[in-house]
JSON list of C-alpha atoms and ligand atoms in Angstrom, two decimals:
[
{"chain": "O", "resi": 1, "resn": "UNK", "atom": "CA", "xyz": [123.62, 28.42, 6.15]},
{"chain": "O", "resi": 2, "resn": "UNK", "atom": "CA", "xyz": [122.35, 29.28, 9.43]},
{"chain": "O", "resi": 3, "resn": "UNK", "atom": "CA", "xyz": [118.42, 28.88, 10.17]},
{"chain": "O", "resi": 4, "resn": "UNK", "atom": "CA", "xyz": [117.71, 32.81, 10.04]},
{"chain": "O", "resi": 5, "resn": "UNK", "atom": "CA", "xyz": [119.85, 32.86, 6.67]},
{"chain": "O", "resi": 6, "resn": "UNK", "atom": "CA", "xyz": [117.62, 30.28, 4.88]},
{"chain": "O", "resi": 7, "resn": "UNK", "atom": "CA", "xyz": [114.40, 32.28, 6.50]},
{"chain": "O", "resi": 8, "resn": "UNK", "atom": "CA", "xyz": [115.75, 35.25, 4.98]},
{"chain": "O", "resi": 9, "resn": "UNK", "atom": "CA", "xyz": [116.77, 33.54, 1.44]},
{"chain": "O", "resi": 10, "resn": "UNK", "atom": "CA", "xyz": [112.95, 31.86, 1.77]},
{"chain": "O", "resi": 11, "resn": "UNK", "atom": "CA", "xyz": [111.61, 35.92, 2.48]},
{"chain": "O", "resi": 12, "resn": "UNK", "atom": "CA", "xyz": [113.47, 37.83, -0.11]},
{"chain": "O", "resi": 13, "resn": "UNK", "atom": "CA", "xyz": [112.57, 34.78, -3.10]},
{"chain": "O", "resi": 14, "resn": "UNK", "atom": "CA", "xyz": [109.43, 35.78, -2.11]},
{"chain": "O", "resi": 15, "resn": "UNK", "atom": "CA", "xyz": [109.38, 38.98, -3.56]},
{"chain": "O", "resi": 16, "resn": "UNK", "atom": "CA", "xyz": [109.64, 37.38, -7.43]},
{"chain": "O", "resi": 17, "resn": "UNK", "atom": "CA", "xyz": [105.78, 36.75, -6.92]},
{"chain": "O", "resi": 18, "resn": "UNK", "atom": "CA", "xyz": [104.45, 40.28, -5.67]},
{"chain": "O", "resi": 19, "resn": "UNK", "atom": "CA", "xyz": [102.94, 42.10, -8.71]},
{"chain": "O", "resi": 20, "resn": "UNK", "atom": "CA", "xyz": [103.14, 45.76, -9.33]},
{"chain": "O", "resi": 21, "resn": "UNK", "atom": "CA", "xyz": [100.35, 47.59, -8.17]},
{"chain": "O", "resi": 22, "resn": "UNK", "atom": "CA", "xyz": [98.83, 45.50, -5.95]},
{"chain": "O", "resi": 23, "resn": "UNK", "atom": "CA", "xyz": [97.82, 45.13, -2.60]},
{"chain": "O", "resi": 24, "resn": "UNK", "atom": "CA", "xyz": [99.72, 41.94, -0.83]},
{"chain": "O", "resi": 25, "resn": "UNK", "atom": "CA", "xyz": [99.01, 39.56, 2.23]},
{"chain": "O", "resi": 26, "resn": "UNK", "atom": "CA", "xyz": [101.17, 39.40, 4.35]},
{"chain": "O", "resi": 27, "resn": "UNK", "atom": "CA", "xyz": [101.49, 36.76, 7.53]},
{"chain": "O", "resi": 28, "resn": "UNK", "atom": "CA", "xyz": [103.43, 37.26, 10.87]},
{"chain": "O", "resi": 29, "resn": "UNK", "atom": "CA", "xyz": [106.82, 35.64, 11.85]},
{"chain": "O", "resi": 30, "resn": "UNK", "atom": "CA", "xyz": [110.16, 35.91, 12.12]},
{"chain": "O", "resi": 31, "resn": "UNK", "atom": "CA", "xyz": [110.15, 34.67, 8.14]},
{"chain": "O", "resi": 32, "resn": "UNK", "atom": "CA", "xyz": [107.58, 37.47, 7.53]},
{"chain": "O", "resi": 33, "resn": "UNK", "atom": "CA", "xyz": [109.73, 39.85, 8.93]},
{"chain": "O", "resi": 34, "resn": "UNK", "atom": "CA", "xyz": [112.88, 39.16, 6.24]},
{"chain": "O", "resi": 35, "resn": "UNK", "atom": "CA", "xyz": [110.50, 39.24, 3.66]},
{"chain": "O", "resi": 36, "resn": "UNK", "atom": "CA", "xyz": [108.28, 42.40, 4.77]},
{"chain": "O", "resi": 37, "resn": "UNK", "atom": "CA", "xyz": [111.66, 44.06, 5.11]},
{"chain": "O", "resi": 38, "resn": "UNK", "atom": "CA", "xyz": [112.22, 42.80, 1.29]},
{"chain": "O", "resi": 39, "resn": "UNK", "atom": "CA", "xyz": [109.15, 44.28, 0.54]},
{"chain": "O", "resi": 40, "resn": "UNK", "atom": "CA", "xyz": [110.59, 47.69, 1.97]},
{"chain": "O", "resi": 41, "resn": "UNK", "atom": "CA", "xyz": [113.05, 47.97, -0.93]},
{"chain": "O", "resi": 42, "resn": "UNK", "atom": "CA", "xyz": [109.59, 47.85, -3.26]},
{"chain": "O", "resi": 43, "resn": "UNK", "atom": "CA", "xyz": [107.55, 50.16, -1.15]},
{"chain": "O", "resi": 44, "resn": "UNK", "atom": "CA", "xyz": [106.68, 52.84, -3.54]},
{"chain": "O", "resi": 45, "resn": "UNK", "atom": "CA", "xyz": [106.04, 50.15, -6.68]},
{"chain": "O", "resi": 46, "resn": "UNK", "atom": "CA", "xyz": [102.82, 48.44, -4.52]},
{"chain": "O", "resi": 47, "resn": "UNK", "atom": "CA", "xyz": [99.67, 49.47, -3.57]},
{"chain": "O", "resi": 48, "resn": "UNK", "atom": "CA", "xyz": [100.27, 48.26, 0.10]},
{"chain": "O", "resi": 49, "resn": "UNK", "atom": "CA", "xyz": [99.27, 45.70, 2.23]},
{"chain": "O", "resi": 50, "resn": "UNK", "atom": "CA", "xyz": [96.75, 43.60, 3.98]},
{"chain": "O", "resi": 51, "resn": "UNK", "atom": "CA", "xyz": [98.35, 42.78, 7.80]},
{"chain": "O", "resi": 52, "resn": "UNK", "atom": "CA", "xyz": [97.81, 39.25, 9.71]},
{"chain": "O", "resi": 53, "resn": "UNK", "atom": "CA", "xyz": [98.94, 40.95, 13.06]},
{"chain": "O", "resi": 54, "resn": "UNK", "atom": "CA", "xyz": [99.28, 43.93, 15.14]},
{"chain": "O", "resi": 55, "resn": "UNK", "atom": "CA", "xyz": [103.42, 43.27, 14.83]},
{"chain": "O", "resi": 56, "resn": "UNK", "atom": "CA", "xyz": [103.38, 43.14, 11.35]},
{"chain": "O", "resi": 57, "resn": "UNK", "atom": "CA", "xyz": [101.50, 46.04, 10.71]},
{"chain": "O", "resi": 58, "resn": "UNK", "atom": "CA", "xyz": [104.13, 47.61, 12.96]},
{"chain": "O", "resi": 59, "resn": "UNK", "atom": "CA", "xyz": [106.82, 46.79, 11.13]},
{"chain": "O", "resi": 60, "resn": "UNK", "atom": "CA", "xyz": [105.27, 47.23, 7.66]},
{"chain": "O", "resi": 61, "resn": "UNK", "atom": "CA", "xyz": [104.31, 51.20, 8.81]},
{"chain": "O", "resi": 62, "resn": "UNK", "atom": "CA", "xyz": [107.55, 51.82, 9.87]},
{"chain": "O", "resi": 63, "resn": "UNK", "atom": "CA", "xyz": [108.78, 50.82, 6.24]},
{"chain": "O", "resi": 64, "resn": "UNK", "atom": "CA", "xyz": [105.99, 53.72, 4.97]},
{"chain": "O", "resi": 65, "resn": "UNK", "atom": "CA", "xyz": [103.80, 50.35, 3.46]},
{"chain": "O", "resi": 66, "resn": "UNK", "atom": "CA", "xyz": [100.41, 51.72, 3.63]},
{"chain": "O", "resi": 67, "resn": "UNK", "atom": "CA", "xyz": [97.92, 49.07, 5.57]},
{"chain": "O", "resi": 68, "resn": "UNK", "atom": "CA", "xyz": [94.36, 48.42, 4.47]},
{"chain": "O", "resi": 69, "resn": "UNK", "atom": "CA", "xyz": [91.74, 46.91, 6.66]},
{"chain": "O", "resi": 70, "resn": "UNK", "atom": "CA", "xyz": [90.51, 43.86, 5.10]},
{"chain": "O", "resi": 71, "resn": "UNK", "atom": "CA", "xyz": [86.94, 45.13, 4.34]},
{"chain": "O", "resi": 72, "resn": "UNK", "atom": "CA", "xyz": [87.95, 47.38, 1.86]},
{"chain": "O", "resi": 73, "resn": "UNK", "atom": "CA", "xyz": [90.15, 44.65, 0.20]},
{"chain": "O", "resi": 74, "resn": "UNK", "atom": "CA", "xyz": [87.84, 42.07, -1.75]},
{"chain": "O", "resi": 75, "resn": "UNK", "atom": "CA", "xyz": [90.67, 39.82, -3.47]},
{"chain": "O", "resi": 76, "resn": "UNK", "atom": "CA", "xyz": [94.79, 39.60, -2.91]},
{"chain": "O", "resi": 77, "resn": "UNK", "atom": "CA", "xyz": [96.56, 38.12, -5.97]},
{"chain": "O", "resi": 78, "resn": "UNK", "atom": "CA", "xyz": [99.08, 36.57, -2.95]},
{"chain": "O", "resi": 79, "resn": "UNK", "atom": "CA", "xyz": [99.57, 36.05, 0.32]},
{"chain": "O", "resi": 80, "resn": "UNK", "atom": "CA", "xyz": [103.01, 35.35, 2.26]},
{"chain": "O", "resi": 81, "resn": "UNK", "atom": "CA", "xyz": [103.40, 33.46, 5.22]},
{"chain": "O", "resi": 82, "resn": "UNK", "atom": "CA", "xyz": [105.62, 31.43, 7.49]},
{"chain": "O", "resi": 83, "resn": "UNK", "atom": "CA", "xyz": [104.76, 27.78, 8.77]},
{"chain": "O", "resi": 84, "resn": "UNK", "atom": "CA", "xyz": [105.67, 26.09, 12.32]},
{"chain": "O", "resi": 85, "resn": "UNK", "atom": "CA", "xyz": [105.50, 22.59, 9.77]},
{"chain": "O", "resi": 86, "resn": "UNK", "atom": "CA", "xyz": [104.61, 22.14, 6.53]},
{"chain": "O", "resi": 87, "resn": "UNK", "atom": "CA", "xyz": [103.94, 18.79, 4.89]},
{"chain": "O", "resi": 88, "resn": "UNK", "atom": "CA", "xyz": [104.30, 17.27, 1.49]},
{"chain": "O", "resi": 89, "resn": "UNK", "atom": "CA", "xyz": [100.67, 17.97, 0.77]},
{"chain": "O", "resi": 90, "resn": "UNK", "atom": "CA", "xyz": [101.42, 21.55, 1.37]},
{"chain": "O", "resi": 91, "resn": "UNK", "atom": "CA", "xyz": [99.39, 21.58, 4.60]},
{"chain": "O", "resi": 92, "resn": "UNK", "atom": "CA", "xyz": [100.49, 23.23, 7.16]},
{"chain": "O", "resi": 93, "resn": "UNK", "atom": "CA", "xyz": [100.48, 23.76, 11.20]},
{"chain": "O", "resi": 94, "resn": "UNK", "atom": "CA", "xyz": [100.84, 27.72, 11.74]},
{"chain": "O", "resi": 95, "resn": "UNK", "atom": "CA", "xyz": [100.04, 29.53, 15.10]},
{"chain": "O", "resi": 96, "resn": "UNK", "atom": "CA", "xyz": [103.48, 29.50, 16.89]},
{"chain": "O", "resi": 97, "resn": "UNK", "atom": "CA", "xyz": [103.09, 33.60, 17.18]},
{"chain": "O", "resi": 98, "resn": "UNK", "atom": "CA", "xyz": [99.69, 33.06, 18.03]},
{"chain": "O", "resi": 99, "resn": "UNK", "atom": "CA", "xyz": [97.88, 35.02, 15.05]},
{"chain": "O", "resi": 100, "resn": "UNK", "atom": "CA", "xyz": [96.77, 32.23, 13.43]},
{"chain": "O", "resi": 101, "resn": "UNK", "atom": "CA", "xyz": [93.02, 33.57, 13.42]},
{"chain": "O", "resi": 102, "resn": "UNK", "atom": "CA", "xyz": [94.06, 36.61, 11.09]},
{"chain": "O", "resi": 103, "resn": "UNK", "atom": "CA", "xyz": [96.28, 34.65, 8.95]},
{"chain": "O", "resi": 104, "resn": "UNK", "atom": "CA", "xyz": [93.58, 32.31, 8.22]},
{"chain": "O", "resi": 105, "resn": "UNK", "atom": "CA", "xyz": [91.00, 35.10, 7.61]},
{"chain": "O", "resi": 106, "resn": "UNK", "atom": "CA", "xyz": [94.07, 37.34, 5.16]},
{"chain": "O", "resi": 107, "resn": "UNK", "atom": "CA", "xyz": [95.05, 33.84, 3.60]},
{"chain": "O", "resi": 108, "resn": "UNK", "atom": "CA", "xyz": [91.19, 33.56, 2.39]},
{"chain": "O", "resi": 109, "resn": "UNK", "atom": "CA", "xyz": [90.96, 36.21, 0.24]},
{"chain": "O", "resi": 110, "resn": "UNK", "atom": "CA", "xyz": [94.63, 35.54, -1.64]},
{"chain": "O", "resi": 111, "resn": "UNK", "atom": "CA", "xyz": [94.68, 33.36, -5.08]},
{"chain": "O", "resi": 112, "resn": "UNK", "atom": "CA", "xyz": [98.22, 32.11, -4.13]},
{"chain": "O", "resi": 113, "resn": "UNK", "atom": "CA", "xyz": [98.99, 30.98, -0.56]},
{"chain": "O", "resi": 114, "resn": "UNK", "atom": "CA", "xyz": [103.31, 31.53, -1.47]},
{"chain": "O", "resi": 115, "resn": "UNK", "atom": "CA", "xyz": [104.77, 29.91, 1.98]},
{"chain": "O", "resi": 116, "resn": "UNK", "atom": "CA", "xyz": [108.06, 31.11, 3.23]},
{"chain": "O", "resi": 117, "resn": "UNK", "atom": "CA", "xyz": [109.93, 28.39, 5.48]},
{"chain": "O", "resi": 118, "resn": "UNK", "atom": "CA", "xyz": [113.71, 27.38, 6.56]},
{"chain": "O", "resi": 119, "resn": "UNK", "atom": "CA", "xyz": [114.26, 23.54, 6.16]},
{"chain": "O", "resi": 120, "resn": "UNK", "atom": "CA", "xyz": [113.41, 22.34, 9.27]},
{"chain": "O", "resi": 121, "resn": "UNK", "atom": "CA", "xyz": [110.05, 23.19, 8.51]},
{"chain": "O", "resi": 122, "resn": "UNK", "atom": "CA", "xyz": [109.05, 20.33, 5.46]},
{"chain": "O", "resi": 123, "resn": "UNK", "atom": "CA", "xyz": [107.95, 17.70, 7.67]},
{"chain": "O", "resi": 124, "resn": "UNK", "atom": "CA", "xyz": [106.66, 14.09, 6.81]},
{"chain": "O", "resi": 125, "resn": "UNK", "atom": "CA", "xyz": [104.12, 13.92, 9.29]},
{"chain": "O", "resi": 126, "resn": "UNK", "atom": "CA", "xyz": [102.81, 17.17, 11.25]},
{"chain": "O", "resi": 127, "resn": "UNK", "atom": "CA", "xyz": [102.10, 17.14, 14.67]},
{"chain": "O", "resi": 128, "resn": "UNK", "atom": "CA", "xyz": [105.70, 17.69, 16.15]},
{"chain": "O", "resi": 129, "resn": "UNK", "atom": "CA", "xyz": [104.83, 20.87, 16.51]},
{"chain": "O", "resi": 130, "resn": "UNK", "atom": "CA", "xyz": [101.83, 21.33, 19.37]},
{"chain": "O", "resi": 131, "resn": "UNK", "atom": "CA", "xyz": [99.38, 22.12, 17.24]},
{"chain": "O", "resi": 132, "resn": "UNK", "atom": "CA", "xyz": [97.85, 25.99, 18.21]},
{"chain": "O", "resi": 133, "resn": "UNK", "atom": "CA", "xyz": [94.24, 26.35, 19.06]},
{"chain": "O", "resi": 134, "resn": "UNK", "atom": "CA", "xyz": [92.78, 29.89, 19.36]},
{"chain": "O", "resi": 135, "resn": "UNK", "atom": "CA", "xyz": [89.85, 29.74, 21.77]},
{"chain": "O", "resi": 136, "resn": "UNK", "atom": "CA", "xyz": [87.64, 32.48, 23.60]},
{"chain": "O", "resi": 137, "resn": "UNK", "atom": "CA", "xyz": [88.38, 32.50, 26.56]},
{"chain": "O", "resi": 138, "resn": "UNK", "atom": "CA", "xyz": [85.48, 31.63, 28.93]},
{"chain": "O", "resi": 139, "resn": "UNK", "atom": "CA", "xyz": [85.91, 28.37, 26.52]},
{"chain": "O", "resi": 140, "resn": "UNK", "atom": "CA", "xyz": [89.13, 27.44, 27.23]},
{"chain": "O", "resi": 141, "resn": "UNK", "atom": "CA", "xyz": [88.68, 24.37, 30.23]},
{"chain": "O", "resi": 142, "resn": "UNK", "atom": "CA", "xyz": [85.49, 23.30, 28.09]},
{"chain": "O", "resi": 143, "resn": "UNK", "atom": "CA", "xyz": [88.01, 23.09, 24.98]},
{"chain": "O", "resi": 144, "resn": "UNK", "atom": "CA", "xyz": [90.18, 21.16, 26.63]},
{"chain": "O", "resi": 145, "resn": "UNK", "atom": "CA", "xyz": [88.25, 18.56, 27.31]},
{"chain": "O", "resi": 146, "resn": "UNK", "atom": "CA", "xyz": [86.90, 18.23, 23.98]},
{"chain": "O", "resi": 147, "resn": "UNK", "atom": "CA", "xyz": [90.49, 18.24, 22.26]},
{"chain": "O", "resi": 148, "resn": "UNK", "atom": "CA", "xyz": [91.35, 15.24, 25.18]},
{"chain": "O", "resi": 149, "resn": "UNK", "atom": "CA", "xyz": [88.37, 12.91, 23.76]},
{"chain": "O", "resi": 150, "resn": "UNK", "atom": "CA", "xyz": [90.20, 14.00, 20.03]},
{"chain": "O", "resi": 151, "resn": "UNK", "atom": "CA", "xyz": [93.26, 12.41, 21.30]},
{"chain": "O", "resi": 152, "resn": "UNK", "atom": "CA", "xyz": [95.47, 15.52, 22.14]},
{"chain": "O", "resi": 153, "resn": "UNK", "atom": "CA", "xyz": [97.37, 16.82, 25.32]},
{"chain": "O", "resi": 154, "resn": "UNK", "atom": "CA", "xyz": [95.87, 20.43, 25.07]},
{"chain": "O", "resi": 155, "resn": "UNK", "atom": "CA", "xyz": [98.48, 23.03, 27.58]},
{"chain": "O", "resi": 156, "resn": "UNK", "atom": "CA", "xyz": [97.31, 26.39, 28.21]},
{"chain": "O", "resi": 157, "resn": "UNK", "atom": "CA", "xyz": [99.55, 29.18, 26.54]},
{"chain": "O", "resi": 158, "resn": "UNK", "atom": "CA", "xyz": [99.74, 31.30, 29.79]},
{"chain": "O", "resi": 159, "resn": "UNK", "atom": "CA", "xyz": [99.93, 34.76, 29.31]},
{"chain": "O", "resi": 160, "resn": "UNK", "atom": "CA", "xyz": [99.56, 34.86, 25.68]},
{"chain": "O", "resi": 161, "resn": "UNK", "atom": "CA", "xyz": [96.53, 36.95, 24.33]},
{"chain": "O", "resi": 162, "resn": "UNK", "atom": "CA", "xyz": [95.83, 37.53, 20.97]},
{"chain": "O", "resi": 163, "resn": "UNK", "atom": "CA", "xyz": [95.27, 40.34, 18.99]},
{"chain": "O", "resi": 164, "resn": "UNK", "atom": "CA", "xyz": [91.49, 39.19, 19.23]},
{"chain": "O", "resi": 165, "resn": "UNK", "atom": "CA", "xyz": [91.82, 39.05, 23.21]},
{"chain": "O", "resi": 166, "resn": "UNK", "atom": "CA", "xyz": [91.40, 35.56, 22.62]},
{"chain": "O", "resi": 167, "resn": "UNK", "atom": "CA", "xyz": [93.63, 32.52, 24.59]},
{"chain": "O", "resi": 168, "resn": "UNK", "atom": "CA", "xyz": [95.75, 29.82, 22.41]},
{"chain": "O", "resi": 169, "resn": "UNK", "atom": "CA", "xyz": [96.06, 25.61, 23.73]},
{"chain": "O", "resi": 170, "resn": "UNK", "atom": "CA", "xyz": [98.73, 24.48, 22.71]},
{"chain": "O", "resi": 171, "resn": "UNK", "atom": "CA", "xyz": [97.73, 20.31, 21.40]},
{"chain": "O", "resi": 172, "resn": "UNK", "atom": "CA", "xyz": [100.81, 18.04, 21.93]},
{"chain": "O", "resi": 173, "resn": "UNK", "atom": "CA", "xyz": [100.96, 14.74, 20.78]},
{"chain": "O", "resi": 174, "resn": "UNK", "atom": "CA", "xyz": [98.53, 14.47, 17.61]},
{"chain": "O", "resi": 175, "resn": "UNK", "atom": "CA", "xyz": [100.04, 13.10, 14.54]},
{"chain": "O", "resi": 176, "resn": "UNK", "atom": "CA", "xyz": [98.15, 14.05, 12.20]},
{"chain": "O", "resi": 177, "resn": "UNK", "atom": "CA", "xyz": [97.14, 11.33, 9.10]},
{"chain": "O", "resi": 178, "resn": "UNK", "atom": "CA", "xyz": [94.47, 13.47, 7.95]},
{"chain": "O", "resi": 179, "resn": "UNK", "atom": "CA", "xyz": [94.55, 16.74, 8.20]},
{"chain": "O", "resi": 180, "resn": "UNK", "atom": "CA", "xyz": [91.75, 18.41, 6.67]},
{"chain": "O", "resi": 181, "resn": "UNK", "atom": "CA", "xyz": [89.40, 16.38, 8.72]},
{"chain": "O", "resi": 182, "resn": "UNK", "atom": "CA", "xyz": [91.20, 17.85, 11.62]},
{"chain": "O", "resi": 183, "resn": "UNK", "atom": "CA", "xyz": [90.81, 21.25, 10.92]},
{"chain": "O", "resi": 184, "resn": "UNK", "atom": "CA", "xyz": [86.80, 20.78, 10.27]},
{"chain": "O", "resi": 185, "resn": "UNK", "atom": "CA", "xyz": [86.69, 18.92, 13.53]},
{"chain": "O", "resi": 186, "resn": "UNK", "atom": "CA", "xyz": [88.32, 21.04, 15.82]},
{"chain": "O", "resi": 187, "resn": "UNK", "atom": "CA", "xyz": [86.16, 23.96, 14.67]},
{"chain": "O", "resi": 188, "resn": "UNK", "atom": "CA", "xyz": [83.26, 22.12, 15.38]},
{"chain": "O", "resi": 189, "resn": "UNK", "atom": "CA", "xyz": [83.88, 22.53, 19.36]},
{"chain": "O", "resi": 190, "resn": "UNK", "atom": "CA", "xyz": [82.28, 25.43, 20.37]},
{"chain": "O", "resi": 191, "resn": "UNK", "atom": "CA", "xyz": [84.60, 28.10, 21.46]},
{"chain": "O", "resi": 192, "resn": "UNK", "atom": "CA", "xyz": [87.20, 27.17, 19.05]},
{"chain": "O", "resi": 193, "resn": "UNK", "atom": "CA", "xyz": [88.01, 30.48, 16.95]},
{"chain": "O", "resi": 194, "resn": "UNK", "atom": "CA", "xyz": [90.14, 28.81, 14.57]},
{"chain": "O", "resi": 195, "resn": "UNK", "atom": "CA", "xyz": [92.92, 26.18, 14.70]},
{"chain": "O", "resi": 196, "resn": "UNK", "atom": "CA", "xyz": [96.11, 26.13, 13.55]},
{"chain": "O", "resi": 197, "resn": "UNK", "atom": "CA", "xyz": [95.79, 23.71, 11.10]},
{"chain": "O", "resi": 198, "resn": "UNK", "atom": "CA", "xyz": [95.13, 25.41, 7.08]},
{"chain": "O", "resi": 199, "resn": "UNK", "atom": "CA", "xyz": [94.68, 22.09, 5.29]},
{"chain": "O", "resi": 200, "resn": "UNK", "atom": "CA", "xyz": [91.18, 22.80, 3.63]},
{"chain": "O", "resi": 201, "resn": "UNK", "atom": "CA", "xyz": [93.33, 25.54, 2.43]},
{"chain": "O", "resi": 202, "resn": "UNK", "atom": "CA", "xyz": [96.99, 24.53, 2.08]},
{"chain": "O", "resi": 203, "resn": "UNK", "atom": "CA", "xyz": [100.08, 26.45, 0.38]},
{"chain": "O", "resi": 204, "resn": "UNK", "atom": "CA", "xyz": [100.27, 26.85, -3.41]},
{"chain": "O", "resi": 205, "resn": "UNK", "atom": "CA", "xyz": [103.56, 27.34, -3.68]},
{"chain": "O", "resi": 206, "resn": "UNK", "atom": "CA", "xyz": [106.37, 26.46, -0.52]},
{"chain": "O", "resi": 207, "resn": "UNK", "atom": "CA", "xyz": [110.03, 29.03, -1.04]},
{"chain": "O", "resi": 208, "resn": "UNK", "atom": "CA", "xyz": [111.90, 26.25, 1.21]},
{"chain": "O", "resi": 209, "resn": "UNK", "atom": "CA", "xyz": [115.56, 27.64, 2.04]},
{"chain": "O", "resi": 210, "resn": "UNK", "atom": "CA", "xyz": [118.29, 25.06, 2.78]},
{"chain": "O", "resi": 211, "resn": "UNK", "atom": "CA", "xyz": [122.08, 24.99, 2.79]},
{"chain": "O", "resi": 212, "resn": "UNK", "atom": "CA", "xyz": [122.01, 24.86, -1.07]},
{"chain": "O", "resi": 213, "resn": "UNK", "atom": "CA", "xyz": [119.97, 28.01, -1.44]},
{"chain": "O", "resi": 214, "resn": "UNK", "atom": "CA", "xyz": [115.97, 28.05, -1.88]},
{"chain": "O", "resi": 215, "resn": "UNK", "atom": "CA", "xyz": [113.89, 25.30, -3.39]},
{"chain": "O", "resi": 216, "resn": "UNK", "atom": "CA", "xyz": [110.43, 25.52, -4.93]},
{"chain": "O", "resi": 217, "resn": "UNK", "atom": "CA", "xyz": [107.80, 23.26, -4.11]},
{"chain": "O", "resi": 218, "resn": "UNK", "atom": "CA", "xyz": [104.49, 23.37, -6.09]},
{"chain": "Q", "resi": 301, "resn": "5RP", "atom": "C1", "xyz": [102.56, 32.96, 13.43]},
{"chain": "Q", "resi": 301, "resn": "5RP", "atom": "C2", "xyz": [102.85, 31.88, 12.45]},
{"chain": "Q", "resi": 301, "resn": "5RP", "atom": "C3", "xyz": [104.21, 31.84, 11.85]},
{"chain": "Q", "resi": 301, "resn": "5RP", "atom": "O1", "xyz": [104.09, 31.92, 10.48]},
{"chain": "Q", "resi": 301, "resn": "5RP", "atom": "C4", "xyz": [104.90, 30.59, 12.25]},
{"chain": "Q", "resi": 301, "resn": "5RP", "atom": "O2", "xyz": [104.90, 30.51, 13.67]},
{"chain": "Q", "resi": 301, "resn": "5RP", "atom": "C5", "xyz": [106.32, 30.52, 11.72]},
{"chain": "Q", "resi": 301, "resn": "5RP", "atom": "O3", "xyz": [107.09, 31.46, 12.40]},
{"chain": "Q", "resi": 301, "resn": "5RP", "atom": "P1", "xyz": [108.62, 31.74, 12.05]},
{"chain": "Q", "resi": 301, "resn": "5RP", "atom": "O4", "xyz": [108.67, 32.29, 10.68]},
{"chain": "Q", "resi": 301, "resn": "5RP", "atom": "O5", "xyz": [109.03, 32.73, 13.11]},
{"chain": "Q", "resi": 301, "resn": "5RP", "atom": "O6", "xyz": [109.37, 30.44, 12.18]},
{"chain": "Q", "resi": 301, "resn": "5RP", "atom": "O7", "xyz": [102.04, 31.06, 12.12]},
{"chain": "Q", "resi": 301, "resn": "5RP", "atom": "O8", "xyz": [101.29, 32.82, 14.00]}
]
């Protein structure tokens, strides 16, 4: 099974945890995408949707899934989202599209984090991956140089701004050991809008495909 085939099995087993009725969270990605699609053939049996990104809430539209803006939305019974890696702790590194700030805030609100991944995501230690780093801008030199005394190679995502007109440093060579002590850290540096690393609050439940189908990891 090709990698997009297991991100599509991963985005349509998704769809055995979206209730009736409700309003879901839904991430960004090219896993997103199979299983916002999936949640096309449902559109008329949910409420609609809370959106982690401008493209998402493109593509959700254009399947006639109504999007709410978050402050009208108090709770999500899930949320759906991809990974860059994901660990056996169910932490993750996410940010490779660069809305990691919105997934973070969607993700908050949602009882059950349900991440969608192809195999080459489950990882045994993260940090592969340059770990994503959304900063404002003005910030971004003064960043760096705390992320360098952390112990990371922080590169400058050029021409990348976020939906929050925000820039993204990209932090090579970390391996992370512990990595909810990470996350706290690097949002201590001022300037830091949120990092890529959701740790303090991991997946619940991981829809892993691989060449046998998809696994589930609790
Ligand atoms: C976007 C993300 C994505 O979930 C992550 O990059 C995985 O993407 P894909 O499903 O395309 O492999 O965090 O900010």
């Amino acid at each position: 099974m090709s990698q997009d085939a297991q991100k599509k099995a991963a985005g349509w087993a998704a769809l055995d945890y979206v209730e009736k009725d409700t309003i879901v969270g839904v991430g960004t990605g090219s896993t997103v995408n199979h299983f916002i699609d999936a949640l096309g053939s449902m559109a008329d049996q949910i409420k609609g949707a809370v959106s982690s990104s401008e493209a998402s809430t493109e593509r959700l539209k254009a399947l006639g899934i109504e999007v709410f803006d978050m402050n009208s939305v108090s709770e999500l019974s899930i949320y759906v989202d991809g990974a860059d890696e994901v660990n056996h702790d169910m932490d993750m590194i996410k940010g490779g599209g660069a809305a990691l700030t919105r997934e973070k805030i969607v993700a908050s609100i949602a009882k059950q984090f349900i991440c969608i991944a192809d195999g080459s995501k489950l990882v045994e230690v993260m940090g592969t991956f340059p770990l994503p780093v959304e900063v404002i801008p003005m910030s971004r030199a003064a960043v760096a140089r705390e992320i360098v005394k952390l112990g990371g190679d922080p590169i400058y995502r050029e021409g990348c701004i976020t939906d929050n007109g925000c820039h993204i440093l990209d932090v090579h060579g970390l391996s992370i050991t512990d990595a909810k002590a990470l996350e706290q850290q690097l949002n201590n540096v001022v300037g830091v809008v949120t990092n890529g690393l959701f740790a303090r609050r991991g997946a619940d439940v991981l829809l892993l495909g691989g060449p046998d189908g998809v696994k589930t990891i609790k």
